[in-house]
Short mmCIF file of C-alpha atoms and ligand atoms in Angstrom, two decimals:
data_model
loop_
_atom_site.label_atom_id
_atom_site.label_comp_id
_atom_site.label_asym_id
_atom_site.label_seq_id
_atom_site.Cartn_x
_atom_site.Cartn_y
_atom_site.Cartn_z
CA UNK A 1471 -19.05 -2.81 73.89
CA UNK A 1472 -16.07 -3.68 75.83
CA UNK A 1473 -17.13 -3.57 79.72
CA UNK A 1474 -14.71 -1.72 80.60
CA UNK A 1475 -15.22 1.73 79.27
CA UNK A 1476 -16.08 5.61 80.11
CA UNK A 1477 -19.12 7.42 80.71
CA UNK A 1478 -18.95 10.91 79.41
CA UNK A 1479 -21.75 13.22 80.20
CA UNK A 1480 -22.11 15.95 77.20
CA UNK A 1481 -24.62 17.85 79.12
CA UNK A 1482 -22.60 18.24 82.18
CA UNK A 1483 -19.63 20.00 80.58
CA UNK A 1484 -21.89 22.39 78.54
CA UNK A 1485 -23.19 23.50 82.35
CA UNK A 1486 -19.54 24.00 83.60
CA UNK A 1487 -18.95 25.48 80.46
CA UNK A 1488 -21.68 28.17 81.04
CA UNK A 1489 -21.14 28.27 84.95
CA UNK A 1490 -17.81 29.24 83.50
CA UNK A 1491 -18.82 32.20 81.17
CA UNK A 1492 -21.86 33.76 83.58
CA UNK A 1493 -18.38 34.03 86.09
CA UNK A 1494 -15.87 35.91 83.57
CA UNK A 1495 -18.61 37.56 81.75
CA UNK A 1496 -18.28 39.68 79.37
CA UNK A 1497 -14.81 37.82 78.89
CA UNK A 1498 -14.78 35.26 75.72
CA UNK A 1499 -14.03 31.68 76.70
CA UNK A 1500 -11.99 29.47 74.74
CA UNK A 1501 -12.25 25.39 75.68
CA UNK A 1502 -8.90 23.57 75.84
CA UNK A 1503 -9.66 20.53 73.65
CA UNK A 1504 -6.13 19.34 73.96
CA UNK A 1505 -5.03 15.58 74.76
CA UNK A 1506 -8.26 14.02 73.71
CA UNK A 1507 -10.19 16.91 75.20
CA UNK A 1508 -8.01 15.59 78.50
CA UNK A 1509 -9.10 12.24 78.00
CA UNK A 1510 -12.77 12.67 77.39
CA UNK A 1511 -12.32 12.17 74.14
CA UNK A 1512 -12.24 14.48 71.97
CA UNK A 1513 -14.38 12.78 68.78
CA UNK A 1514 -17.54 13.23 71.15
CA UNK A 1515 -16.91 16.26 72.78
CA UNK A 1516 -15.74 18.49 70.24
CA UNK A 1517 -19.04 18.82 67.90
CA UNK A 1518 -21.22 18.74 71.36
CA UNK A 1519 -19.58 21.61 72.67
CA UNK A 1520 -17.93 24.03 69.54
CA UNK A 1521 -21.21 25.40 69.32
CA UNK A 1522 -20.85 26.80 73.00
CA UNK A 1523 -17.08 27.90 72.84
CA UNK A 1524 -15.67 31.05 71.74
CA UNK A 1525 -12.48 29.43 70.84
CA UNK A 1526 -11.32 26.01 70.78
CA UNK A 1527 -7.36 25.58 72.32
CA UNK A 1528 -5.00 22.96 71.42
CA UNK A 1529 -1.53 22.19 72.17
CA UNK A 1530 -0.34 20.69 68.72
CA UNK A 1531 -0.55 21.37 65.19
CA UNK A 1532 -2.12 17.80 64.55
CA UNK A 1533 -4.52 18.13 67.49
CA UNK A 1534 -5.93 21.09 65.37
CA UNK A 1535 -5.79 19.12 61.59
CA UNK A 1536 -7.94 16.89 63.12
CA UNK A 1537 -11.10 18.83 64.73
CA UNK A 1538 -10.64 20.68 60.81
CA UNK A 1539 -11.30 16.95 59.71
CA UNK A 1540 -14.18 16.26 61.99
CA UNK A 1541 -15.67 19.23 60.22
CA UNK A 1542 -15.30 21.37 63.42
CA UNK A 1543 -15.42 25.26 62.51
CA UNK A 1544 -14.94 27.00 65.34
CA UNK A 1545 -11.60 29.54 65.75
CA UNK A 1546 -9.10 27.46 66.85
CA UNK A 1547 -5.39 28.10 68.78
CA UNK A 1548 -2.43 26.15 68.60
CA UNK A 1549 -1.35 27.39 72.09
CA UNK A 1550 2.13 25.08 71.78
CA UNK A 1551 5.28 25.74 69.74
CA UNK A 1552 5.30 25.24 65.93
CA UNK A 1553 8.25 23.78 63.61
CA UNK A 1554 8.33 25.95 60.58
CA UNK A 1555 7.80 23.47 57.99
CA UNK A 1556 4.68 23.40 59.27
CA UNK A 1557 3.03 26.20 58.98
CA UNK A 1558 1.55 25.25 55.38
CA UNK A 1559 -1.05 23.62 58.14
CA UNK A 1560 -2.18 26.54 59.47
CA UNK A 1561 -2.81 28.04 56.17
CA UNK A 1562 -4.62 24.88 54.73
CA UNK A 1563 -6.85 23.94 57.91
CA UNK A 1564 -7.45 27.79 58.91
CA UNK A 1565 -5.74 27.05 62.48
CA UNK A 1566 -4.63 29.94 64.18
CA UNK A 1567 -0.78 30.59 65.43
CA UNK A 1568 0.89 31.12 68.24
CA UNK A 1569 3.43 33.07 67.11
CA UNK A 1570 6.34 32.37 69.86
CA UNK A 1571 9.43 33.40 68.03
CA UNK A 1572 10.39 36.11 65.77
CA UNK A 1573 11.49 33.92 63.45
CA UNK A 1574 8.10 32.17 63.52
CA UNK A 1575 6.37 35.35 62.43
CA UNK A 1576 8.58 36.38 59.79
CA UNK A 1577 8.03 33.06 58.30
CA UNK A 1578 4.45 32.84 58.76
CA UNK A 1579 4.12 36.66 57.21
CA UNK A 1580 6.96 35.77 54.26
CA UNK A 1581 4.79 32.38 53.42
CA UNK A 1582 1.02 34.33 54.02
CA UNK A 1583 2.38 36.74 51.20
CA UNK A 1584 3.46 34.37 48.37
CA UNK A 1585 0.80 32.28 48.49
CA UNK A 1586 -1.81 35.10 49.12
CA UNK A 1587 -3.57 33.20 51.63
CA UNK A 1588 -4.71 34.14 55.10
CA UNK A 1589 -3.60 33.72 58.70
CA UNK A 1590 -4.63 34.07 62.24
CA UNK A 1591 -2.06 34.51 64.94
CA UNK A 1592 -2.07 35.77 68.53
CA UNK A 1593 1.93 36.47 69.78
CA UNK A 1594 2.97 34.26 72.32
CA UNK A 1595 4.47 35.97 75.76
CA UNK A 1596 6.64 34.48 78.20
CA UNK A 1597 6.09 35.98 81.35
CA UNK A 1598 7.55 32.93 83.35
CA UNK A 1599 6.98 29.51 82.39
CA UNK A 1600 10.85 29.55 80.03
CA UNK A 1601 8.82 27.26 77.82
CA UNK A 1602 7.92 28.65 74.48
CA UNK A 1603 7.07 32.48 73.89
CA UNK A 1604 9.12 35.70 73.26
CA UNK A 1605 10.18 37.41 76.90
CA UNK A 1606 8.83 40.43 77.96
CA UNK A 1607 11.82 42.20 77.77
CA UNK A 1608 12.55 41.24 74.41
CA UNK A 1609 8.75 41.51 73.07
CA UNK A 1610 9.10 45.12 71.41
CA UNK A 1611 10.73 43.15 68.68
CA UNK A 1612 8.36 40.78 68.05
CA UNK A 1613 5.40 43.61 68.49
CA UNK A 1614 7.74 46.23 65.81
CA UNK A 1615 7.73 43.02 63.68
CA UNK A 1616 3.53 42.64 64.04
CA UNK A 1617 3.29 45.68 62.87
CA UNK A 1618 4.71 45.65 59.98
CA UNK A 1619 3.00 42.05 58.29
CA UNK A 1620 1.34 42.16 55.73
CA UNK A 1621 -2.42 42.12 54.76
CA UNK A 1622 -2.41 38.52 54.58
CA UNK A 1623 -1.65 38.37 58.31
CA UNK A 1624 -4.06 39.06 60.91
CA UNK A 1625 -2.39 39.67 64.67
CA UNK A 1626 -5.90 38.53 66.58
CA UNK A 1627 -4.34 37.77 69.85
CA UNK A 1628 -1.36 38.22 72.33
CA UNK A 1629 -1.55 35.93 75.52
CA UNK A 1630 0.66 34.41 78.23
CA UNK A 1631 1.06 31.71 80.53
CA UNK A 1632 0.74 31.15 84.36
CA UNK A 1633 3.38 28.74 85.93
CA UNK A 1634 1.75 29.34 89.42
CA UNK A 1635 -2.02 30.51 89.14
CA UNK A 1636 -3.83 27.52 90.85
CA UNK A 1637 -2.65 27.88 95.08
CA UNK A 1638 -3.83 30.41 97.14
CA UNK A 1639 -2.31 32.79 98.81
CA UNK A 1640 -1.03 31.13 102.17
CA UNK A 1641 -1.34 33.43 104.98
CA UNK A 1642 2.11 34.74 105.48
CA UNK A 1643 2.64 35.87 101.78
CA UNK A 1644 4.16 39.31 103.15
CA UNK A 1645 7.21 37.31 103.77
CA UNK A 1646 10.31 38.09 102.40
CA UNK A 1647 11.30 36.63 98.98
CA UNK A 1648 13.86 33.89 100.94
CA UNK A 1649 10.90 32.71 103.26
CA UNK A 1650 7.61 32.74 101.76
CA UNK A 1651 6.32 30.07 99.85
CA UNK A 1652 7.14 30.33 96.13
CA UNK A 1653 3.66 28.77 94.81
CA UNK A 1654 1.26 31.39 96.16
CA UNK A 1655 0.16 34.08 94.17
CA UNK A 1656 2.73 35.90 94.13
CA UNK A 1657 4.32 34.44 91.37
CA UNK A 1658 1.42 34.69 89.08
CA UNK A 1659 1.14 38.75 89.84
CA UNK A 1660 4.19 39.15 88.89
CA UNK A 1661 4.05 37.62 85.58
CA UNK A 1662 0.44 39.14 85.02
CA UNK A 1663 2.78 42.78 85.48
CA UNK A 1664 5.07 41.81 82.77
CA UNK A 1665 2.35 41.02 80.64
CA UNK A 1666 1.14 44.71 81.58
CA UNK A 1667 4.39 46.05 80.73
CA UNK A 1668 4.34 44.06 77.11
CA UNK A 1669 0.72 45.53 76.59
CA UNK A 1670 1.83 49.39 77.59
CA UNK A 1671 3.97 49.30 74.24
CA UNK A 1672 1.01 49.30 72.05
CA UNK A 1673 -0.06 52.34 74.04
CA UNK A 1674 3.29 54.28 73.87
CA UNK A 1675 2.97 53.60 70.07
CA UNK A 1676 -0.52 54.71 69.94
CA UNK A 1677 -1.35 51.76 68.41
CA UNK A 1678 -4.50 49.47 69.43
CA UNK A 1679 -3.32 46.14 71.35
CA UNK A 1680 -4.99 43.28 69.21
CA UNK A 1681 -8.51 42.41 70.01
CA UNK A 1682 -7.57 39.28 71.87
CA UNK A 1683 -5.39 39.56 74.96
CA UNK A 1684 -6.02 36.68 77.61
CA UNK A 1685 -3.47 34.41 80.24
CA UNK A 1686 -6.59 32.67 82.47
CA UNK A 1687 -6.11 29.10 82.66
CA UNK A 1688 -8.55 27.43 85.25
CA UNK A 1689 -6.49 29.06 88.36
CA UNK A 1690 -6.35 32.17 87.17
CA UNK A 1691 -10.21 32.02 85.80
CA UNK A 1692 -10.73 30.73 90.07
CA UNK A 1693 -8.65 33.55 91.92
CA UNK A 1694 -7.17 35.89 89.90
CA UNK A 1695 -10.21 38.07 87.81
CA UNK A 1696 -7.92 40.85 86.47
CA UNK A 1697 -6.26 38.41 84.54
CA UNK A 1698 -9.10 37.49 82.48
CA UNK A 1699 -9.27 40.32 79.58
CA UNK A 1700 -11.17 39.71 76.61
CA UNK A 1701 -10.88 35.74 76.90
CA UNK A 1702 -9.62 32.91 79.48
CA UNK A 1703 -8.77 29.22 78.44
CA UNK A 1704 -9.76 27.09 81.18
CA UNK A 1705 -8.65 23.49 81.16
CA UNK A 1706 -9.40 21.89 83.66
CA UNK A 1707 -12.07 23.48 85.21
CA UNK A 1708 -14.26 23.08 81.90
CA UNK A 1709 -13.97 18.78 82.69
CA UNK A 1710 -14.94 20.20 86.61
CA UNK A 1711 -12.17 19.28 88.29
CA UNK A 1712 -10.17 22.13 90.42
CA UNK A 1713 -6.99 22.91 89.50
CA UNK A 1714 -5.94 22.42 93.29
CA UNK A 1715 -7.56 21.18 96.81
CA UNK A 1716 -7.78 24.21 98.64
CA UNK A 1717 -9.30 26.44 96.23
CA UNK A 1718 -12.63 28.02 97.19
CA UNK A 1719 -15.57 26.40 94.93
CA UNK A 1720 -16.54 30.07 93.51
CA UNK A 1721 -18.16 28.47 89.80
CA UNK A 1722 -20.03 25.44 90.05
CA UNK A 1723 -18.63 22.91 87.66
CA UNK A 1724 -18.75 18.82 88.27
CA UNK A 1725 -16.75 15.90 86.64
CA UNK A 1726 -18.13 14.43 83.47
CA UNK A 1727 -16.60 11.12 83.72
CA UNK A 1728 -17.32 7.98 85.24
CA UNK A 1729 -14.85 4.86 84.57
CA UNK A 1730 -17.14 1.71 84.26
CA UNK A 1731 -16.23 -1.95 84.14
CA UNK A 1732 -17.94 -5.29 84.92
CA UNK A 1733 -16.32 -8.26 87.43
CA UNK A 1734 -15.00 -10.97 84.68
CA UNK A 1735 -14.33 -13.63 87.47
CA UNK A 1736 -15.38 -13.98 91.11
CA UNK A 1737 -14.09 -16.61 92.95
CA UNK A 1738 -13.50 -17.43 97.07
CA UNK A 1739 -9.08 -17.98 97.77
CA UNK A 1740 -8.02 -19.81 100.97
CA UNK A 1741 -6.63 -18.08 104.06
CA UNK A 1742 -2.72 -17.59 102.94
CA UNK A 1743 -2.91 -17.68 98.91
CA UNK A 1744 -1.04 -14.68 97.85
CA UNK A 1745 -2.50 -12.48 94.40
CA UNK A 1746 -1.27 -11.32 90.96
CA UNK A 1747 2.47 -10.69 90.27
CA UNK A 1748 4.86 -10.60 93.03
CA UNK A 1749 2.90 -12.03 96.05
CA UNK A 1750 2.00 -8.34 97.34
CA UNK A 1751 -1.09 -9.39 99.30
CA UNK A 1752 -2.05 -12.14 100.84
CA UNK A 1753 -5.67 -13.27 102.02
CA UNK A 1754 -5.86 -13.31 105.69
CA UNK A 1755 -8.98 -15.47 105.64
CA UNK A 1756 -11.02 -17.19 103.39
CA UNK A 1757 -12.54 -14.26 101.49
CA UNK A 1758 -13.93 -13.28 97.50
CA UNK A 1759 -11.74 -12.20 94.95
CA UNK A 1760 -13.18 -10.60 92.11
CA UNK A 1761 -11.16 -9.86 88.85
CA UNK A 1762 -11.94 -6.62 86.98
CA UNK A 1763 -11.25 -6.08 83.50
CA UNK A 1764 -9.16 -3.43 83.74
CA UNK A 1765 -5.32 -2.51 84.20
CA UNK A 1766 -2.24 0.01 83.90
CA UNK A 1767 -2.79 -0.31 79.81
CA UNK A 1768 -5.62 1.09 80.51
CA UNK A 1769 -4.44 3.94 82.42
CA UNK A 1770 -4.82 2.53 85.89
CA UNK A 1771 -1.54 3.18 87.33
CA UNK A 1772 0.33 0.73 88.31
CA UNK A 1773 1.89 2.64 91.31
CA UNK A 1774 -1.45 2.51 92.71
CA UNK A 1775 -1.39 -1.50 93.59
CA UNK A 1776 -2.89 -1.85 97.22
CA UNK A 1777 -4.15 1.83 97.42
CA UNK A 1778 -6.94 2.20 95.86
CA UNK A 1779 -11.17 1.38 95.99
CA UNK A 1780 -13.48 0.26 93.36
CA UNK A 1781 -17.84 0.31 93.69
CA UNK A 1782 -19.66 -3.07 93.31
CA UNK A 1783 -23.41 -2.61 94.35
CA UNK A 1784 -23.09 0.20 95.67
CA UNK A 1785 -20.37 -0.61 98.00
CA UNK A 1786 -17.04 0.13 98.34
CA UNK A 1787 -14.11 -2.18 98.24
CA UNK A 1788 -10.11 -2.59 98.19
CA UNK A 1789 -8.22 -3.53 95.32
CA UNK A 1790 -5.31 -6.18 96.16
CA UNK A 1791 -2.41 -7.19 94.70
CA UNK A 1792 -0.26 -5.62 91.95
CA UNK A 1793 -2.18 -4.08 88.96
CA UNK A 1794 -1.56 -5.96 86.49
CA UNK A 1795 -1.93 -4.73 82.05
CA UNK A 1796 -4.89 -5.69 81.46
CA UNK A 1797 -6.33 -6.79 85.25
CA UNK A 1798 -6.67 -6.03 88.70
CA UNK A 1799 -8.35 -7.47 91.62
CA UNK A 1800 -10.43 -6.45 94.36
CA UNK A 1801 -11.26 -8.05 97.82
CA UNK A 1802 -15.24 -8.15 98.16
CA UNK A 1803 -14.50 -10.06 101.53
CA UNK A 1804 -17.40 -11.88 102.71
CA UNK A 1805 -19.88 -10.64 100.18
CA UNK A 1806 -21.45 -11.95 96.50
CA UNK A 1807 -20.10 -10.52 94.33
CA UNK A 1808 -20.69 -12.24 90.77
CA UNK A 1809 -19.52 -12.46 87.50
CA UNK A 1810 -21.05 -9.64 85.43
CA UNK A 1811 -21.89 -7.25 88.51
CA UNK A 1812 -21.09 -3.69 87.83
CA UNK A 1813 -18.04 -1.87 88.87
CA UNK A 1814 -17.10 2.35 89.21
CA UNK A 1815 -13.39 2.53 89.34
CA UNK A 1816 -13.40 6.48 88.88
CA UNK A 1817 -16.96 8.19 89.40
CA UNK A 1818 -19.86 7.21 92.14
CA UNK A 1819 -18.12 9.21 95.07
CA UNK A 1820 -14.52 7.98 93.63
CA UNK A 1821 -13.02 11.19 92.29
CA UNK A 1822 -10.68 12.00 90.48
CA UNK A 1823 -8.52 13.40 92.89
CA UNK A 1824 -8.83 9.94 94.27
CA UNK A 1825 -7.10 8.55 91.95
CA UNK A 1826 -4.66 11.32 91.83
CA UNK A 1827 -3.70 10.82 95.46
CA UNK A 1828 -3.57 7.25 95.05
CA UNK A 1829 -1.08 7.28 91.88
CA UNK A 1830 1.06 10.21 93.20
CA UNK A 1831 -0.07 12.53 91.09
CA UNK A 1832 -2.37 14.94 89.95
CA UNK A 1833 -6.11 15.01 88.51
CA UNK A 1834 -4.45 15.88 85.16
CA UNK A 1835 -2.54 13.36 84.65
CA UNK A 1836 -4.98 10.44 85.83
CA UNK A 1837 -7.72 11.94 83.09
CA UNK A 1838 -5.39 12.41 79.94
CA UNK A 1839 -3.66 8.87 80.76
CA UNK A 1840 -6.91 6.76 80.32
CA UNK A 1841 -5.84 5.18 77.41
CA UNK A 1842 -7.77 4.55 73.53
CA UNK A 1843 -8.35 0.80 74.61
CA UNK A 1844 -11.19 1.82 76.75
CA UNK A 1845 -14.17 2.85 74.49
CA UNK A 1846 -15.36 6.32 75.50
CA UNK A 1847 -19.65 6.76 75.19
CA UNK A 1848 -21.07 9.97 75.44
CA UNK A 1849 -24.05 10.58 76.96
CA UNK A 1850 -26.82 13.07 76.03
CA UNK A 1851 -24.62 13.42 72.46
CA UNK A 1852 -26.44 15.46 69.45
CA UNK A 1853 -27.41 12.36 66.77
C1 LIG B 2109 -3.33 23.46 78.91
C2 LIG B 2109 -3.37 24.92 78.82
C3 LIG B 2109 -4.39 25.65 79.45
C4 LIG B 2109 -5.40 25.02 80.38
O1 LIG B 2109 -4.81 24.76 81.63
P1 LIG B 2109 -5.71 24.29 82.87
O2 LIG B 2109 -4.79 24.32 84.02
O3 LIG B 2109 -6.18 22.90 82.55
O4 LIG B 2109 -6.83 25.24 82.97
C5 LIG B 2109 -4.44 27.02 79.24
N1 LIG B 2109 -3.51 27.64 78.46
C6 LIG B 2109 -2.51 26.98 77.86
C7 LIG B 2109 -1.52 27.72 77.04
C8 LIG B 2109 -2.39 25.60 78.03
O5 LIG B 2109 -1.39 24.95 77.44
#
């Protein structure tokens, strides 16, 4: 086992996972498994956990061939856009569609009834994000067009997408348009109406909506409960991280991961010797240098050189010096650190907004970008 690797604790995402569904109960809850189950890794997490989950959500096409292959049977959504060539996928690995064009549908409904073979889909609205989904104002087509498929097709599903679910509403939100802030909730209500308006067509047709309508993503699963429906697909929230800083901790849910390593080399540098690339730091006084196994190919940003803190025995220390591929260092000052000892670079008090800070970015970003070279083991897994 390589000594640098993650900790991924199985148990502790099935409890956010049911902290999550005793809070949107009797809502459904479908688990986004997308970008190696954001970093976790998705080889141990998806059999531990499709048991729990309502629905599994991915983002791509291959994401989905791939649980299919792990032998994985739960429902699953390809929330993303789809190429039509292929759809033969969907058909062959039983993965349901997001059906975010017209043209999508027609082809997924002409293909369904020549080769007499079955699909799931749930239409794809675009309230707001301009990413991929049919506007509400153009939906009616798309819905005429649902309408019509035939047998082969089932419509399970018609969902949207937040672009602004996860801040709270600042004080001051009765501001005019030009003056308030544009990331409060504001934003999100008004997509959540045109969503409304796209649902009210089933009912001026008398015709039931389909059985699955949901547009929760972790901020909207937090703050916004008549959003939820008959399902929400948090992300985030499911590894328990929140979406944002200032949200109020309504559903319990911790962090799962913990980013281990061991010190490769320890060794004392002289007052003035400079360390790694580019001479970024040097030691004021004589003082311990330990190397860690561990660098921006790994996911540890390199934009984070001089910023951020490691654990070694249970203390806390800076890491100096640029971040180098496969290395970086960390000044244990005046204290023994040797070869072997064990490090926490993310976990142990170091979250992973953390991390976030330190690279200039968010939580999301820091999780998914943890690379395949560092093994992940899974802890309290099903043998
Ligand atoms: C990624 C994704 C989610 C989950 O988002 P979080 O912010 O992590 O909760 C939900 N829905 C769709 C369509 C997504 O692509």
């Amino acid at each position: 086992m390589r000594p640098t690797h993650l900790e991924v604790n199985l148990p502790q995402l099935k409890q956010n996972l049911e902290n999550i569904r005793a809070h949107v109960a009797p809502a459904k809850v479908l688990v986004v498994l997308k970008a190696n189950a954001y970093g976790h890794g998705v080889d141990g997490v998806a059999p531990f956990i499709a048991p729990f989950a309502d629905y599994i959500g991915v983002a791509i096409v291959e994401e989905g061939i791939h649980l299919r292959k792990m032998g994985i049977k739960t429902p699953i959504l390809v929330m993303g856009g789809t190429l039509r060539e292929q759809l033969p996928d969907f058909f062959e690995y039983d993965l349901t569609l997001a059906a975010s064009s017209l043209d999508l549908l027609t082809a997924a409904d002409q293909l369904a009834e020549s080769t007499r073979k079955r699909i799931k889909t749930h239409l794809k609205i675009d309230t707001g994000m301009e990413r991929v989904g049919v506007r509400e104002y153009e939906a009616e087509a798309l819905i005429e067009r649902s309408l019509v498929c035939s047998q082969f097709v089932e419509i399970e599903g018609i969902f949207t997408h937040f672009a602004n679910s996860e801040v709270m509403s600042l004080p001051g939100s009765e501001q005019s348009p030009e003056t308030r802030p544009r990331n409060d909730l504001v934003e999100a209500s008004l997509q959540l109406e045109r969503f409304q308006e796209v649902l009210s067509l089933y009912e001026k047709r008398s015709e039931p909506h389909p059985a699955l309508r949901h547009t929760a993503n972790s901020g909207a699963t937090l703050l916004m409960p008549e959003s939820y429906f008959d399902m929400v697909r948090p992300g985030v929230l499911f590894y328990g991280v929140y979406p944002a800083r200032d949200i109020e901790r309504t559903i319990e849910v911790k962090p799962a991961l913990t980013w281990r390593s061991r010190v490769i080399f320890s060794k004392v540098t002289r007052l003035g010797r400079s360390v790694s690339y580019g001479s970024l730091w040097q030691a004021e006084a004589e003082t311990r240098i330990a190397t860690v196994p561990c660098g921006y190919a790994d996911g540890y940003f390199r934009r984070m050189t001089n910023q951020t803190r490691v654990i070694i025995n249970g203390k806390s220390y800076p890491q100096v010096g640029r971040i180098c591929m496969d290395q970086f260092m960390v000044n244990a000052g005046k204290d023994e650190v040797k070869v072997g000892d064990a490090v926490t670079i993310m976990g142990d008090g170091i979250s992973p907004e953390e991390l976030a800070d330190w690279a200039g970015t968010n939580e999301y970003e820091v999780m998914t970008n943890i690379s395949a070279r560092v093994p992940r083991v899974f802890l309290g897994e099903v043998q």
